[in-house]
Backbone as a ProteinNet text record, in pm:
[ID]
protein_1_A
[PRIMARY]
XXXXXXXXXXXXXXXXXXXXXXXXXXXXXXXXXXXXXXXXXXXXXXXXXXXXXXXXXXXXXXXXXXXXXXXXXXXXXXXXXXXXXXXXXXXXXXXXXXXXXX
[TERTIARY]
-190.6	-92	-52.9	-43.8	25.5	166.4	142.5	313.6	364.9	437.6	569.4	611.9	714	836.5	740	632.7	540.9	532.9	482.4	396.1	517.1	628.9	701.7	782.5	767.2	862.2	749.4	639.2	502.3	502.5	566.8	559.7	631.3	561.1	610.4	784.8	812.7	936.5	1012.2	932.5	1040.3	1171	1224.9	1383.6	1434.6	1527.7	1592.3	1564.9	1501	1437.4	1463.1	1519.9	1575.1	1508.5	1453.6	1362.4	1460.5	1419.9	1501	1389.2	1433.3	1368.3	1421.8	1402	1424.3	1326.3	1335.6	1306.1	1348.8	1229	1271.3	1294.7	1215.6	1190.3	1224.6	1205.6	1192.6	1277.1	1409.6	1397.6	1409.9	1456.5	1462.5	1295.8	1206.5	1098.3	1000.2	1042.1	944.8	1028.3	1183.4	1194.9	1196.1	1171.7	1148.3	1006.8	928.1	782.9	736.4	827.3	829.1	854.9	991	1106.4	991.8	905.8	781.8	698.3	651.8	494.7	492.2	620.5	656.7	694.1	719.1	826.2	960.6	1031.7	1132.9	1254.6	1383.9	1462.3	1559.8	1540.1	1638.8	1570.5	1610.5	1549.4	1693.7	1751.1	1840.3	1777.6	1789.8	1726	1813.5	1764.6	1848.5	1759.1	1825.4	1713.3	1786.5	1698.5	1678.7	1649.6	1647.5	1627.7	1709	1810	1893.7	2019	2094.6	2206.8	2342.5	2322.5	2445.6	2366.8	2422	2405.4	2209.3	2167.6	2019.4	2065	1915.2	1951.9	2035.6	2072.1	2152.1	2272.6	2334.5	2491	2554.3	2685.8	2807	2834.1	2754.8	2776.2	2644.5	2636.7	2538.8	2577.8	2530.1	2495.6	2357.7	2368	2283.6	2246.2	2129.5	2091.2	2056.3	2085.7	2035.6	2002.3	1886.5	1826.2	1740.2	1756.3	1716.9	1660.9	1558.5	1456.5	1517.3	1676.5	1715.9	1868.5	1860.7	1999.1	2001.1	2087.4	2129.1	2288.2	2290.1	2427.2	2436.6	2515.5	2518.7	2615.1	2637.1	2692.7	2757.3	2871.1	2877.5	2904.2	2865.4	2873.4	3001.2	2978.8	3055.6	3053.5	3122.9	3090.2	2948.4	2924.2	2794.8	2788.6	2889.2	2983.5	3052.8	3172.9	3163.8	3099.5	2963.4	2832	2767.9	2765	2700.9	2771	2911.6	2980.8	2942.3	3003.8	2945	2792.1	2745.2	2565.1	2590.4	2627.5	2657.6	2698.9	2807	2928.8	2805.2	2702	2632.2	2508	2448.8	2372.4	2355.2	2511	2579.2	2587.2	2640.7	2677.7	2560.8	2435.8	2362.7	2252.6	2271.6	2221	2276.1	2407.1	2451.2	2415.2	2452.9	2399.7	2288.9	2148.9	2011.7	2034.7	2104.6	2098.5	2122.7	2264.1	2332.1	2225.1	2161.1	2056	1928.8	1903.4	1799.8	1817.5	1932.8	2011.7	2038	2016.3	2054	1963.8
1240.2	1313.5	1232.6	1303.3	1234.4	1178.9	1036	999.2	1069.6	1185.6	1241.2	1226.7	1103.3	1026.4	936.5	850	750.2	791.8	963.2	1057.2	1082.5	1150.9	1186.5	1009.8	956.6	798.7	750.7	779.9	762.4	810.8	947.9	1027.8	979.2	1006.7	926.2	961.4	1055.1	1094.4	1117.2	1037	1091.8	1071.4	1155.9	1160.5	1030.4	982.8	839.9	919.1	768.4	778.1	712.1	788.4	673.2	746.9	620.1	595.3	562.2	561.9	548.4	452.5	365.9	315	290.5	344.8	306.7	209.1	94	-6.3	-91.3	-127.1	-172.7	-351.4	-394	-546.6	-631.5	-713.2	-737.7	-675.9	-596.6	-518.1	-510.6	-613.5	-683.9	-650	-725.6	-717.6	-641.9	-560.9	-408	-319.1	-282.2	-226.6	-280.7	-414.4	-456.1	-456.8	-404	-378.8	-236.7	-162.5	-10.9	8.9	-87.8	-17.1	-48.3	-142.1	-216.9	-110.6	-120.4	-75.2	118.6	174.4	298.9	341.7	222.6	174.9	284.9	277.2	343	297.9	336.5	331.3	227.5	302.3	254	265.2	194.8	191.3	190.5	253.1	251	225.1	90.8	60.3	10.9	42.2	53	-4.1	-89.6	-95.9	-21.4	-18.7	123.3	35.5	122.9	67.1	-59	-92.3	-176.8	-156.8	-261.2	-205.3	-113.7	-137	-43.4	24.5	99.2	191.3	252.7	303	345.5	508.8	558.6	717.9	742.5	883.5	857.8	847.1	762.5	660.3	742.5	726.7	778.6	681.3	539.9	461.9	449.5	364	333.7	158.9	140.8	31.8	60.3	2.2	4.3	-115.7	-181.1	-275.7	-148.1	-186.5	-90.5	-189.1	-176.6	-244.6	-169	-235.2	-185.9	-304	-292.5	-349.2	-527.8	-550.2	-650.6	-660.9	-596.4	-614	-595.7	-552.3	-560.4	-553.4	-417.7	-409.4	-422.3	-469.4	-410.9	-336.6	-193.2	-163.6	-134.3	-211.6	-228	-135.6	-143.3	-48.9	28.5	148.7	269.2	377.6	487.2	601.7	690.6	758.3	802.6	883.2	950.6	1045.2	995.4	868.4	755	692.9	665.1	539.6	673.6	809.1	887.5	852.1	860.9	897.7	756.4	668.2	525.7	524	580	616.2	655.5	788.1	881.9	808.7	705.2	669	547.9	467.2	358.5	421.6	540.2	595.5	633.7	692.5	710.9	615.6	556.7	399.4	366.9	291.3	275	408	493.5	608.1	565.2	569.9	562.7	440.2	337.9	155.1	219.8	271.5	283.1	353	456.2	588.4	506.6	419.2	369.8	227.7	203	45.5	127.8	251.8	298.6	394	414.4	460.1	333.5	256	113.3	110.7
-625.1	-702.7	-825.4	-945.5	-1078.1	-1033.5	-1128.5	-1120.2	-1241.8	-1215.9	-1294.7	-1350.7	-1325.2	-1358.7	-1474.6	-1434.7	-1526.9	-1658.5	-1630.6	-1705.2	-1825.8	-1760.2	-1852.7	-1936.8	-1898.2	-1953.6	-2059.1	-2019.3	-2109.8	-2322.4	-2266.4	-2375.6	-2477.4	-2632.1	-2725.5	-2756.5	-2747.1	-2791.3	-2633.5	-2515	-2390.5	-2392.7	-2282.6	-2220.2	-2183.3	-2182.8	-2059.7	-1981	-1904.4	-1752.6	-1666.5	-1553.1	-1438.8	-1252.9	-1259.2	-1108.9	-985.3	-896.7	-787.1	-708.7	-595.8	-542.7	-380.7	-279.1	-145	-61	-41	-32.4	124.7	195.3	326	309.8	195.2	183.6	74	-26.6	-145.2	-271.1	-258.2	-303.3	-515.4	-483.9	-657.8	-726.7	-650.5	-696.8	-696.2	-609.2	-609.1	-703.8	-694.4	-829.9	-954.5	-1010.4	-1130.8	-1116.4	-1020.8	-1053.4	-1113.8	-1043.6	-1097.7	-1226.2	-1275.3	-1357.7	-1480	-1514	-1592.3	-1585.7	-1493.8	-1465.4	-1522.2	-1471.8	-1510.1	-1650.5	-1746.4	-1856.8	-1886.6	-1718.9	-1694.5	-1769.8	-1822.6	-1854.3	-1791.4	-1670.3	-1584.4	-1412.5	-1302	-1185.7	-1052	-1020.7	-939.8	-795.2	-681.9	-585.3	-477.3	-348.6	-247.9	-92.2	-32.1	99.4	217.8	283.3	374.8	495.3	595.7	734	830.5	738.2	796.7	867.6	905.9	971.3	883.6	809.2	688.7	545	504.7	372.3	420.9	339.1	298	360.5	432.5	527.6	595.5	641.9	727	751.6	657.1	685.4	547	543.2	477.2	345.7	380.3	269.5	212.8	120.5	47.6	-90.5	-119.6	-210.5	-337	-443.7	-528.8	-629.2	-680.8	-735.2	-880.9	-971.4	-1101.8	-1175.1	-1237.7	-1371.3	-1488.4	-1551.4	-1689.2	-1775.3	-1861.1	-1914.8	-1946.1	-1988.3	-2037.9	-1972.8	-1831.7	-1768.5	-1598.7	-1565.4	-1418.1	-1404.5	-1281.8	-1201.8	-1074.3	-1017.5	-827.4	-823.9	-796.4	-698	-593.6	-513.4	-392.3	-306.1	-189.9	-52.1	-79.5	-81.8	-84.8	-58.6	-44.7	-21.3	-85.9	-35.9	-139.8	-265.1	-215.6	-331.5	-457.4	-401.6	-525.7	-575.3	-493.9	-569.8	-606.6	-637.5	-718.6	-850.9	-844.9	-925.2	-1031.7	-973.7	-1019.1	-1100.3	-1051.1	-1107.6	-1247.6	-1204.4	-1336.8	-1478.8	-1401.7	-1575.5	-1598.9	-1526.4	-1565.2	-1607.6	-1572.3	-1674.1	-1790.8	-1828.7	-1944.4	-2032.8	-2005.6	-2062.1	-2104.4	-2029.6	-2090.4	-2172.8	-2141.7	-2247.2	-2357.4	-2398.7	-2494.2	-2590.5	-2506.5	-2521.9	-2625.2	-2572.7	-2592.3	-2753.5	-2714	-2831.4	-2965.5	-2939.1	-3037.4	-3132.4	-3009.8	-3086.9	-3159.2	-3128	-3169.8	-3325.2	-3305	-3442.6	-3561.4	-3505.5	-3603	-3694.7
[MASK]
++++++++++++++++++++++++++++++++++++++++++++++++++++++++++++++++++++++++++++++++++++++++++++++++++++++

């Protein structure tokens, strides 16, 4: 199957692009392998299978990076770490919009 997400981040005039990554191991370095390899915007990553946050559970946590940065997150509701998502996507949308207007 085509990568999508790759395909569309590829395109000369693409959208901000943000990847997700659920992750049992490593998880820094498998999504700064993606967030590259995809030349994603942004990579929001999370490990899974452990005793708190990932499937499943009411909470969650997030590692977010972007080409020349990094946020964490911390364990929260899922509904607030959406919300949390949202205003740090923004933010750096804007970040992006504004350096590219320069």
């Amino acid at each position: 199957n085509p990568d999508i997400l790759a395909g569309v981040a590829a395109l000369p005039q693409g959208p901000f692009t943000v990847g997700f990554a659920a992750e049992t191991q490593q998880l820094e370095e498998y999504a700064l392998k993606k967030l590259h390899a995809k030349r994603l915007d942004m990579i929001a990553a999370n490990l899974v299978g452990g005793e708190s946050g990932g499937f499943d559970r009411a909470d969650n946590a997030l590692l977010v990076f972007w080409p020349d940065g990094r946020r964490s997150l911390p364990m929260m509701p899922k509904t607030a770490l959406a919300d949390a998502l949202a205003d740090l996507i923004l933010e750096r949308y804007l970040a992006q919009s504004s350096s590219q207007d320069s």
